[in-house]
mmCIF file with all atom_site columns, C-alpha atoms in Angstrom:
data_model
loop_
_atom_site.group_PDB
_atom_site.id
_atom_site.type_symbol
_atom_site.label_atom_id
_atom_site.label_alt_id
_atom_site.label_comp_id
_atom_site.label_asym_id
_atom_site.label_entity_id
_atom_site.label_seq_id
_atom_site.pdbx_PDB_ins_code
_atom_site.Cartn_x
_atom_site.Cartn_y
_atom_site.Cartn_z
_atom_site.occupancy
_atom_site.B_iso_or_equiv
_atom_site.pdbx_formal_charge
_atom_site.auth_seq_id
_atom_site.auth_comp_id
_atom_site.auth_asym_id
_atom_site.auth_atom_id
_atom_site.pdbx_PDB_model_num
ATOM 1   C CA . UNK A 1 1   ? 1.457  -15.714 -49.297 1.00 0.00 ? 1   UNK A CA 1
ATOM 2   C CA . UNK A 1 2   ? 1.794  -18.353 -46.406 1.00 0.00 ? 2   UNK A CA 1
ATOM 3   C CA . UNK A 1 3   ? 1.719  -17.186 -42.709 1.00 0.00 ? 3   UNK A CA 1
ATOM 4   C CA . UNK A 1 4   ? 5.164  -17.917 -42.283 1.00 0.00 ? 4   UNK A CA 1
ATOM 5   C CA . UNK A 1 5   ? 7.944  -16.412 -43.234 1.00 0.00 ? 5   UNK A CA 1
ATOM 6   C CA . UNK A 1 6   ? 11.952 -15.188 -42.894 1.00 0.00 ? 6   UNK A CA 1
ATOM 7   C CA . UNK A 1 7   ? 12.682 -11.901 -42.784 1.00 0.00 ? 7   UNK A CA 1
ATOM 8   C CA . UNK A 1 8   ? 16.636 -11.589 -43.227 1.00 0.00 ? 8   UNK A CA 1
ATOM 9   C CA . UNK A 1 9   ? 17.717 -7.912  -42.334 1.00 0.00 ? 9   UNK A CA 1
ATOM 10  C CA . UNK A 1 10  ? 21.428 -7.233  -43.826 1.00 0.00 ? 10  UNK A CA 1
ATOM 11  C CA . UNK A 1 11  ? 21.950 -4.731  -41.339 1.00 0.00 ? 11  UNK A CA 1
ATOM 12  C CA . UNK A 1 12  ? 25.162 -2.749  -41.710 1.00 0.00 ? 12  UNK A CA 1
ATOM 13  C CA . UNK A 1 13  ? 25.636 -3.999  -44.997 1.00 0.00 ? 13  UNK A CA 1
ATOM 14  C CA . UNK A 1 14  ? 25.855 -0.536  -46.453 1.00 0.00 ? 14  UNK A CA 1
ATOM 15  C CA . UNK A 1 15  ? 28.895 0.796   -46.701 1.00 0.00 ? 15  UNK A CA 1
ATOM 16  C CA . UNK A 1 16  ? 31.133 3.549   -48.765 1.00 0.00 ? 16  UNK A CA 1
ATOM 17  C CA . UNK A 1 17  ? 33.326 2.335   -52.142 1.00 0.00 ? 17  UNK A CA 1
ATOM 18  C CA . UNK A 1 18  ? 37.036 2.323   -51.423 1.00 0.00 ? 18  UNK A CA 1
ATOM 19  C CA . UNK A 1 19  ? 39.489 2.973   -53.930 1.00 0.00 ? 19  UNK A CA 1
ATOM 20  C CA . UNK A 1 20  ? 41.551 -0.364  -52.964 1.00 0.00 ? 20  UNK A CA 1
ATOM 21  C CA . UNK A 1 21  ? 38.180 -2.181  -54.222 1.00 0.00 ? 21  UNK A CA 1
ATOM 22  C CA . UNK A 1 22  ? 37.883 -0.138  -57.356 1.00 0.00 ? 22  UNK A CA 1
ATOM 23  C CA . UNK A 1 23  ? 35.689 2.373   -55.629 1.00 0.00 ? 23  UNK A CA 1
ATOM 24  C CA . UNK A 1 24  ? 33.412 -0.653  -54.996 1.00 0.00 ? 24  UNK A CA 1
ATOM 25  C CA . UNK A 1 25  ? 31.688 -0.980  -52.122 1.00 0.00 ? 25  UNK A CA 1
ATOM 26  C CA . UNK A 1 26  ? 32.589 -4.331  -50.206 1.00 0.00 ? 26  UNK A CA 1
ATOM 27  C CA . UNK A 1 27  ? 29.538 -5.971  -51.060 1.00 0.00 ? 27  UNK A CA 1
ATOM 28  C CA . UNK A 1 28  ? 29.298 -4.885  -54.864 1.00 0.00 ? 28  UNK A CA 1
ATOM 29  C CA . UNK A 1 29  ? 33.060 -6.222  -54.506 1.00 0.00 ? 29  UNK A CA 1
ATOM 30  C CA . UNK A 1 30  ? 32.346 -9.419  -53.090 1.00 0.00 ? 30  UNK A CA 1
ATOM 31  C CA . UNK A 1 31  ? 31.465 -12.965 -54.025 1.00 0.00 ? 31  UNK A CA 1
ATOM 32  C CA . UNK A 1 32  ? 27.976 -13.553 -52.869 1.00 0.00 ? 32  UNK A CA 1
ATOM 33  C CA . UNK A 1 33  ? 26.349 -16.741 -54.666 1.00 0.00 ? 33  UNK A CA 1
ATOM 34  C CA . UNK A 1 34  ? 24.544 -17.387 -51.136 1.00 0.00 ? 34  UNK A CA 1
ATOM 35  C CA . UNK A 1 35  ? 23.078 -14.092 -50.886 1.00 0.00 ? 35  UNK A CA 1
ATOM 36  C CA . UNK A 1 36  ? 22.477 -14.412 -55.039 1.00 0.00 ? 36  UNK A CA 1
ATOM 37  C CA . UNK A 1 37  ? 20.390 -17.897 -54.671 1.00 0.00 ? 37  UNK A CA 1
ATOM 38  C CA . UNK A 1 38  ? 18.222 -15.965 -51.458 1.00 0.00 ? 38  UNK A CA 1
ATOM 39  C CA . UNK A 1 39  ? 17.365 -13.103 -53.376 1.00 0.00 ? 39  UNK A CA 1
ATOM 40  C CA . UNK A 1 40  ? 15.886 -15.110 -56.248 1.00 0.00 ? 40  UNK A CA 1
ATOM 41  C CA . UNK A 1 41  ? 14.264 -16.991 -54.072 1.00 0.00 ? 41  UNK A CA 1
ATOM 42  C CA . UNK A 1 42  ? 12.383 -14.511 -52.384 1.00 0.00 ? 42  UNK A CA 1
ATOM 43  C CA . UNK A 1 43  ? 11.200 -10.680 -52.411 1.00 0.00 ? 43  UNK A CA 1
ATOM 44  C CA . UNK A 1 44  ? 13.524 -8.035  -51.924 1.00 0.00 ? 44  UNK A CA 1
ATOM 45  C CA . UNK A 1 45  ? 14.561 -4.536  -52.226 1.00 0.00 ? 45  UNK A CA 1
ATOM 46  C CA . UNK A 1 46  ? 14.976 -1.636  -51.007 1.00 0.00 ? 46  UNK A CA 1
ATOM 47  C CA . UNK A 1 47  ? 13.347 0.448   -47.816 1.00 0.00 ? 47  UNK A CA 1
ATOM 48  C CA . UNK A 1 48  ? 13.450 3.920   -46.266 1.00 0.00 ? 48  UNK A CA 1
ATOM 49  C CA . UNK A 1 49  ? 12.715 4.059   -42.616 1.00 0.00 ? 49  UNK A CA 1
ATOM 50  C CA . UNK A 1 50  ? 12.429 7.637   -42.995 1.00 0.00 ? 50  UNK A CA 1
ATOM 51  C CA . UNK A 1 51  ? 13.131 10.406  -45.804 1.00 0.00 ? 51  UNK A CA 1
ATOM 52  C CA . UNK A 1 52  ? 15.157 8.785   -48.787 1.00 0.00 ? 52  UNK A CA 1
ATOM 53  C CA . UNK A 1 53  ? 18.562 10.062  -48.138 1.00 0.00 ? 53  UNK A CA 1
ATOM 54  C CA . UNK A 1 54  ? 18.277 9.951   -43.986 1.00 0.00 ? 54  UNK A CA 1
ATOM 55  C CA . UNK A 1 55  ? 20.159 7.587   -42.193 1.00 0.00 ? 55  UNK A CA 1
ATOM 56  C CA . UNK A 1 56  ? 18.843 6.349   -39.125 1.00 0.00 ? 56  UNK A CA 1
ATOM 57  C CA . UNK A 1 57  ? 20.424 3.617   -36.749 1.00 0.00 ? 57  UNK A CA 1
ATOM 58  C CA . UNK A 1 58  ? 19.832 0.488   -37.012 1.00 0.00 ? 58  UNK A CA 1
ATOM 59  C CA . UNK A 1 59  ? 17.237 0.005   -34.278 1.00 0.00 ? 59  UNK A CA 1
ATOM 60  C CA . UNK A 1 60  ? 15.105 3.104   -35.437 1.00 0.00 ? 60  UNK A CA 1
ATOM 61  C CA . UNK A 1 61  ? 15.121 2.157   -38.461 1.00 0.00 ? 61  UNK A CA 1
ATOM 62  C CA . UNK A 1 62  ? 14.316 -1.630  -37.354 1.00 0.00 ? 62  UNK A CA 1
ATOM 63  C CA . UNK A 1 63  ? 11.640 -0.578  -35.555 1.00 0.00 ? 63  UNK A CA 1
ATOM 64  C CA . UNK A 1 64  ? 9.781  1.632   -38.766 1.00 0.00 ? 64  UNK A CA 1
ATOM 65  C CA . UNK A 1 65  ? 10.117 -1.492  -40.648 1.00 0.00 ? 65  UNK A CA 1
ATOM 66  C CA . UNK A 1 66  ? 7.951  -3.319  -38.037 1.00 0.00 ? 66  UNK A CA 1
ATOM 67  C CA . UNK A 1 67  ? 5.085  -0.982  -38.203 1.00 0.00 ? 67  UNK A CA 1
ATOM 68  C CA . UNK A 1 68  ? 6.282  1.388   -34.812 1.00 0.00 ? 68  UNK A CA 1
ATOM 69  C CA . UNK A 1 69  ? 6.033  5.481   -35.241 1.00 0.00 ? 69  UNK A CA 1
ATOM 70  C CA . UNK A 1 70  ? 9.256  6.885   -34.335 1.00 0.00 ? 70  UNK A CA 1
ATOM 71  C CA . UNK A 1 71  ? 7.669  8.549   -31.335 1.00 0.00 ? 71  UNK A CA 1
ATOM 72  C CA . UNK A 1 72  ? 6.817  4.918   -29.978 1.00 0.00 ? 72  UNK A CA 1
ATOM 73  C CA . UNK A 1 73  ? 10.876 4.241   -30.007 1.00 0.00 ? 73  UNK A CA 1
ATOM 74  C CA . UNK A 1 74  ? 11.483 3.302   -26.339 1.00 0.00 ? 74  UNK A CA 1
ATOM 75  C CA . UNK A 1 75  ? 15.402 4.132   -26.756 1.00 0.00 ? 75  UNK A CA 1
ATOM 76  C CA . UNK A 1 76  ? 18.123 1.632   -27.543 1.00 0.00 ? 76  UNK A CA 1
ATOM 77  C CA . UNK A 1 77  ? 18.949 1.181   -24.119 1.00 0.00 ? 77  UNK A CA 1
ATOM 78  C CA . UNK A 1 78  ? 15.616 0.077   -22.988 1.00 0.00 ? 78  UNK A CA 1
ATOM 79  C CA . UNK A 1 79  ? 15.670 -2.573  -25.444 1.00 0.00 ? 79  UNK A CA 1
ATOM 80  C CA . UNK A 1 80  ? 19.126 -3.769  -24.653 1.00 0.00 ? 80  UNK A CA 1
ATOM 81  C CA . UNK A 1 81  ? 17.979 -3.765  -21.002 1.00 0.00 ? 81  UNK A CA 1
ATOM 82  C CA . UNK A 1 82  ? 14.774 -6.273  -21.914 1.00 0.00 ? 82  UNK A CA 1
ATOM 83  C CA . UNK A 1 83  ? 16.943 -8.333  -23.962 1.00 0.00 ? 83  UNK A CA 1
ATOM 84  C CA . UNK A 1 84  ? 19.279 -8.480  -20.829 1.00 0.00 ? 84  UNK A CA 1
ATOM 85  C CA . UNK A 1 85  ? 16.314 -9.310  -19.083 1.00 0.00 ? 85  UNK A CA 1
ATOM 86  C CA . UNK A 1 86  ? 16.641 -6.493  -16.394 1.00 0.00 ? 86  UNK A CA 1
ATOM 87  C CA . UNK A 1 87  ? 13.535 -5.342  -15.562 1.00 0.00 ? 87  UNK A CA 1
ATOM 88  C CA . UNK A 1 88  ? 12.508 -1.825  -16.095 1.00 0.00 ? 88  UNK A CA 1
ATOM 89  C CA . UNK A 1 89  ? 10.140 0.318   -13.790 1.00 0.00 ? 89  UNK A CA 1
ATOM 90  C CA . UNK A 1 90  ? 7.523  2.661   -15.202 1.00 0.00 ? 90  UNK A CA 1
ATOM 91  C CA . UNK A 1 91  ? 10.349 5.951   -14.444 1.00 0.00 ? 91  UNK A CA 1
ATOM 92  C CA . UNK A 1 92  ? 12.801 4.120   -15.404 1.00 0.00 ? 92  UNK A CA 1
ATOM 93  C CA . UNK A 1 93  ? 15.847 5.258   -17.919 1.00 0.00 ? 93  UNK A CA 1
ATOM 94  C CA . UNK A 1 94  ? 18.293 2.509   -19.040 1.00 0.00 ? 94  UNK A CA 1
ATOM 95  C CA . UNK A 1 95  ? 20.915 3.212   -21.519 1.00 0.00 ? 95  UNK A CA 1
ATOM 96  C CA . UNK A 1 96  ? 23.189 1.266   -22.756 1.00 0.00 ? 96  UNK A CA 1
ATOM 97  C CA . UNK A 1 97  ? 27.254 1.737   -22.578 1.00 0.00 ? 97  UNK A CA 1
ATOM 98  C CA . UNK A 1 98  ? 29.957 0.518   -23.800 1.00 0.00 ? 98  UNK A CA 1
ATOM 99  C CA . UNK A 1 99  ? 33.949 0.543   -22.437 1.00 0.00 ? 99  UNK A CA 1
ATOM 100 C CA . UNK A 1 100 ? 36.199 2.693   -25.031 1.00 0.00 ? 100 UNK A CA 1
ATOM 101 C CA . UNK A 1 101 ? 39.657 3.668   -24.855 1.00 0.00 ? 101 UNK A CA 1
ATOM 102 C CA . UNK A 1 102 ? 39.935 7.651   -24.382 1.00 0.00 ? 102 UNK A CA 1
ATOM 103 C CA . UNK A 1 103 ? 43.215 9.946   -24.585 1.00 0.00 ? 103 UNK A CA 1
ATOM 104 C CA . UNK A 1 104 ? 43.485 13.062  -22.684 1.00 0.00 ? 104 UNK A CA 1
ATOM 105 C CA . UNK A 1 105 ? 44.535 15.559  -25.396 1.00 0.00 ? 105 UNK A CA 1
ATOM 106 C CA . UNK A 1 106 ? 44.569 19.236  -25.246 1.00 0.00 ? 106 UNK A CA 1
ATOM 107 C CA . UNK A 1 107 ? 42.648 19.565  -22.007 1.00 0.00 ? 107 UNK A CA 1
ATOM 108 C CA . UNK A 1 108 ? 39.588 16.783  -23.209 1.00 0.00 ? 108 UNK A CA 1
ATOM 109 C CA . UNK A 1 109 ? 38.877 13.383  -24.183 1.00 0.00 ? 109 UNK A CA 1
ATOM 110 C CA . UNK A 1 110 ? 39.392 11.777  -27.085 1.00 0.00 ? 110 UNK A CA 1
ATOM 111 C CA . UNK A 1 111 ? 38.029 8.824   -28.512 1.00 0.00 ? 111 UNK A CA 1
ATOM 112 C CA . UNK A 1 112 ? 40.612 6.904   -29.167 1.00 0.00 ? 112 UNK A CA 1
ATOM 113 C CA . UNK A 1 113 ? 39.424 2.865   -30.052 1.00 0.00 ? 113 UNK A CA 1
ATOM 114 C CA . UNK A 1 114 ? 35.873 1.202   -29.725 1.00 0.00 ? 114 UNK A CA 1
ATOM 115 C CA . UNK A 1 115 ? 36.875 -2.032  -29.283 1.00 0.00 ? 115 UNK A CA 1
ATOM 116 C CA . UNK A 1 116 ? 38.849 -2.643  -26.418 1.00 0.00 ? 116 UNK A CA 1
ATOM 117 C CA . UNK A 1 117 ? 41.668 -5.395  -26.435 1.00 0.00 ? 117 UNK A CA 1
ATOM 118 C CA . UNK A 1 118 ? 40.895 -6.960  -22.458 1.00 0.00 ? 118 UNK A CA 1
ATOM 119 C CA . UNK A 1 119 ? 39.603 -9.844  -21.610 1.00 0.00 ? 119 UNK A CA 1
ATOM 120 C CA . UNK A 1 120 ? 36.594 -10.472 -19.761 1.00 0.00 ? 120 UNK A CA 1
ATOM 121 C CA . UNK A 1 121 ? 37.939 -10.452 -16.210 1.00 0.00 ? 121 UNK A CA 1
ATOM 122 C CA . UNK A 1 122 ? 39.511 -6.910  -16.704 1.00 0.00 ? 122 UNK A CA 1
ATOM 123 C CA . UNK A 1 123 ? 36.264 -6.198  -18.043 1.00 0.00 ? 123 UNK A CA 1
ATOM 124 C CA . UNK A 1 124 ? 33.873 -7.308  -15.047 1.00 0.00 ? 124 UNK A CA 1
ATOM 125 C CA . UNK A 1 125 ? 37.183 -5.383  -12.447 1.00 0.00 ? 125 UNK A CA 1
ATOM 126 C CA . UNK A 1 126 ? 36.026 -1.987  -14.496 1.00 0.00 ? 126 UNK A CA 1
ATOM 127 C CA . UNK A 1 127 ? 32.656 -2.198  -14.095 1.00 0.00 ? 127 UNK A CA 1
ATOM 128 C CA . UNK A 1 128 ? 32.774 -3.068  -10.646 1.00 0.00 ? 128 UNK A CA 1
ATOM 129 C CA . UNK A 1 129 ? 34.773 -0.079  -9.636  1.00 0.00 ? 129 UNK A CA 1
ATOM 130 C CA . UNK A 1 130 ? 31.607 2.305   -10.724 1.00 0.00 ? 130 UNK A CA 1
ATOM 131 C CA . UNK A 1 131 ? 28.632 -0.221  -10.459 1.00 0.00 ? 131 UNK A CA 1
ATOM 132 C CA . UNK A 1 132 ? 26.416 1.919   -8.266  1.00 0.00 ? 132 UNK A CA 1
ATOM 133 C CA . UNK A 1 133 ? 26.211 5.795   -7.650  1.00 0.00 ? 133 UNK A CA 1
ATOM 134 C CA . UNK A 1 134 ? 23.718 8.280   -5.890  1.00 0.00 ? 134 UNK A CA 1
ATOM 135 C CA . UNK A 1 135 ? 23.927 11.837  -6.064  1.00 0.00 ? 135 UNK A CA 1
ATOM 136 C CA . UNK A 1 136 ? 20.680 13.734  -5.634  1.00 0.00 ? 136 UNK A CA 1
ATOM 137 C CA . UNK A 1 137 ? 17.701 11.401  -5.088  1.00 0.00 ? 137 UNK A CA 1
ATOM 138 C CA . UNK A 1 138 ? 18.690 9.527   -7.950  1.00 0.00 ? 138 UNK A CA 1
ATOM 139 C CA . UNK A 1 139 ? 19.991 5.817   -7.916  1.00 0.00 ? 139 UNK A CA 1
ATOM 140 C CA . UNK A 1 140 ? 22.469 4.767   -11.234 1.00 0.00 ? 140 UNK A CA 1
ATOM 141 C CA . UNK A 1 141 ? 23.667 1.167   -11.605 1.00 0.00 ? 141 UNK A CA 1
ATOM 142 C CA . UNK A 1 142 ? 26.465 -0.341  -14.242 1.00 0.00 ? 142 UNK A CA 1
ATOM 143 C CA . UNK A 1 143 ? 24.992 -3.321  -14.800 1.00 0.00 ? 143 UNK A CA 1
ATOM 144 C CA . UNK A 1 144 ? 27.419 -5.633  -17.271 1.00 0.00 ? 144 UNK A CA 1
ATOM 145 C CA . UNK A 1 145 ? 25.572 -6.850  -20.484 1.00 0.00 ? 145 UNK A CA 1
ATOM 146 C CA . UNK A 1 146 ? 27.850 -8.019  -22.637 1.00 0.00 ? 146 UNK A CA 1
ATOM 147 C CA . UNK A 1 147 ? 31.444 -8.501  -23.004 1.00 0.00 ? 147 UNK A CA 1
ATOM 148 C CA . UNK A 1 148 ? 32.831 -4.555  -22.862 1.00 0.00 ? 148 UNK A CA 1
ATOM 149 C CA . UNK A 1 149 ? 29.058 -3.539  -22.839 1.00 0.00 ? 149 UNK A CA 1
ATOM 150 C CA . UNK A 1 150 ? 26.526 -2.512  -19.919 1.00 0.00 ? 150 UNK A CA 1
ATOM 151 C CA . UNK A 1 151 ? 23.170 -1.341  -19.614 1.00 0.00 ? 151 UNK A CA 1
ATOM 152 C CA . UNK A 1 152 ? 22.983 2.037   -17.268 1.00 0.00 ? 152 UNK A CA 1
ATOM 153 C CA . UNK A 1 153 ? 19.981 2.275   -15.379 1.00 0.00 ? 153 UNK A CA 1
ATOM 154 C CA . UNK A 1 154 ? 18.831 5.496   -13.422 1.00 0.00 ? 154 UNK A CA 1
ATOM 155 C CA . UNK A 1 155 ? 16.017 5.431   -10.718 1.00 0.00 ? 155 UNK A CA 1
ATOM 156 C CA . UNK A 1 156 ? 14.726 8.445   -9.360  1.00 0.00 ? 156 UNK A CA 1
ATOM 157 C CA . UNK A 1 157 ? 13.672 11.677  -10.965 1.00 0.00 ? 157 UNK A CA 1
ATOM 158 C CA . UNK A 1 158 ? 15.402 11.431  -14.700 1.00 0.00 ? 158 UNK A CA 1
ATOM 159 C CA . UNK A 1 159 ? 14.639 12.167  -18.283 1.00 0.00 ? 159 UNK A CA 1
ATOM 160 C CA . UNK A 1 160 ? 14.853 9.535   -21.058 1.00 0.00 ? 160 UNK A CA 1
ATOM 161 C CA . UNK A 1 161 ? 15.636 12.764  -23.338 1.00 0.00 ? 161 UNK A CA 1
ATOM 162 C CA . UNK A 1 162 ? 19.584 12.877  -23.173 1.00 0.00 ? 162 UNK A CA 1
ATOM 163 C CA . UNK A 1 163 ? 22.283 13.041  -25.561 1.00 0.00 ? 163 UNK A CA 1
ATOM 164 C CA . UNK A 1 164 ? 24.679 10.894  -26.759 1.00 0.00 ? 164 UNK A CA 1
ATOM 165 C CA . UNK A 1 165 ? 28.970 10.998  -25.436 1.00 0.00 ? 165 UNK A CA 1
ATOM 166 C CA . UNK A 1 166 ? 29.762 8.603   -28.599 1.00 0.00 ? 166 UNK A CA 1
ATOM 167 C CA . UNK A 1 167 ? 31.659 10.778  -31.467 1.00 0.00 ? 167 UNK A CA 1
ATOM 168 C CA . UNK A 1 168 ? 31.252 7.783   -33.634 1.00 0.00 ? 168 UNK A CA 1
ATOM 169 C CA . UNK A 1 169 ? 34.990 8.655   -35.076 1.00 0.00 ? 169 UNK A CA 1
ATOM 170 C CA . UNK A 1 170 ? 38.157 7.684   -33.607 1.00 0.00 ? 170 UNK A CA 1
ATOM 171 C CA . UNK A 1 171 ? 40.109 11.236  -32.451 1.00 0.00 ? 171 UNK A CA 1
ATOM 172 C CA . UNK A 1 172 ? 36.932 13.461  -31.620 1.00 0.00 ? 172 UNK A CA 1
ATOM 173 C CA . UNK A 1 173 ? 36.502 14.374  -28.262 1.00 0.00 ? 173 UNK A CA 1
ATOM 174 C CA . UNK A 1 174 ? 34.498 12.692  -26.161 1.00 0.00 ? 174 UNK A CA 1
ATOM 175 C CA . UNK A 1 175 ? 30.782 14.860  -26.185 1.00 0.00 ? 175 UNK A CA 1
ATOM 176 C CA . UNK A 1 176 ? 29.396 16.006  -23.251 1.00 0.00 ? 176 UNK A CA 1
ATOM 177 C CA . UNK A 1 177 ? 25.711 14.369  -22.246 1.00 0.00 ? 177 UNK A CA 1
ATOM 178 C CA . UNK A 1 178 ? 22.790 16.733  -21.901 1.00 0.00 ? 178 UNK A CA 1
ATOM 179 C CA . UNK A 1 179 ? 19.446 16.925  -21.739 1.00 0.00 ? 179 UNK A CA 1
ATOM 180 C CA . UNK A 1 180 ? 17.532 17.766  -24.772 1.00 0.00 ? 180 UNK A CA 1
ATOM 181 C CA . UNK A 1 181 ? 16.270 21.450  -24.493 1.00 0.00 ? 181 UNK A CA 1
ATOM 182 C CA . UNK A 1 182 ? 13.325 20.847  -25.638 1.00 0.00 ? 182 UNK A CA 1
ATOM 183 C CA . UNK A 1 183 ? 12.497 18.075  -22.351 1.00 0.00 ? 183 UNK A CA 1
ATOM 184 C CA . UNK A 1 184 ? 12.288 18.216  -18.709 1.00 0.00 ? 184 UNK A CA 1
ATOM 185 C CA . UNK A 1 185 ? 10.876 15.509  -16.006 1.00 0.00 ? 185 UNK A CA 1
ATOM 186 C CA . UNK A 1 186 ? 8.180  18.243  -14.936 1.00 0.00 ? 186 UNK A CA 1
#
C-alpha cells in the first residue's frame, strides 16, 4: 500500500427506509454511479466505532476511527473552537451552540426548528445581545462561529462534564443542562 491515501467518510449517510421510497433508504434508493466507480476502486466497508448496534455522533465516532480512546475525546466544542481558531486555556470549557427557534408551550420550551430562516446580520444582532456574562468567578463568552452557530467558552472554575439542552426532535422541550453526577471541578 502507498503512503498516501483518501479517506472519504460518508458521514450521515445512514438513514431510515421511507415508505414513499419503497421502504428504501435514500441511498439504497438513489442513483450513485460516482459513489459505484469509488468503491471499486478502492477498499471499503463497514466500521463500528463502538458496540455493533451503538450509535455514536459523528465526531466520536470520527475520532475511534483515527486510533483515539473515547476517554481521549476532548468534546465537540473544543474541536469546533480549534477549528475556529480560538484559543483554548488549560481550564478551559468551550462548547459549541447553535441559534434554534423555541415555543413557549405549557409552561417550557419547545424545540421548535433547527435551522433558522435569518440572515447573517440578524444573526451577528443575537449574539451580540448575550456575548459576555459573569456570574460567580466565572467568565462565559458567545463567540460567533459560523452562520447561526457559536462556540461558548467558560473561564473560571467549570466542568467539561455537562449535559446536552438539544432534544434532537422538533416539539420536545428544551432539556435542562447539568452537570454529570458522576463529575465535579474538585
Amino acid at each position: 500500500m502507498t503512503k498516501t491515501f483518501v479517506l472519504i467518510l460518508l458521514d450521515g449517510l445512514g438513514d431510515r427506509s421511507y415508505p414513499e421510497l419503497e421502504d428504501k433508504t435514500p441511498l439504497q434508493a438513489a442513483d450513485t454511479p460516482f459513489l459505484d466507480e469509488l468503491a471499486d476502486m478502492g477498499c471499503n466497508g463497514l466500521f463500528h466505532a463502538s458496540l455493533q448496534g451503538q450509535a455514536l455522533p459523528s465526531e466520536n465516532a470520527h475520532f475511534a476511527m483515527f486510533g483515539y480512546k473515547p476517554e481521549e475525546f476532548p468534546g465537540r466544542g473544543a474541536l469546533e473552537a480549534i477549528g475556529a481558531g480560538i484559543n483554548l486555556g488549560h481550564n478551559d470549557v468551550a462548547v459549541l451552540a447553535n441559534l434554534v427557534q423555541v415555543a413557549e408551550k405549557d409552561g417550557c420550551l419547545k424545540f421548535v426548528r433547527e435551522k433558522v430562516k435569518a440572515d447573517q446580520d440578524r444573526f451577528d444582532q443575537a449574539f451580540e445581545k448575550v456575548a459576555r456574562f459573569n456570574s460567580k468567578g466565572v467568565e462565559i463568552k458567545l463567540i460567533p462561529y459560523k452562520k447561526s452557530f457559536a462556540i461558548i467558552l467558560l473561564q473560571g472554575d467549570v466542568s467539561p462534564f455537562i449535559t446536552d439542552s438539544n432534544p434532537i426532535v422538533e416539539g420536545r422541550r428544551l432539556l435542562q443542562i447539568v452537570p454529570w453526577k458522576d463529575f465535579s471541578t474538585h
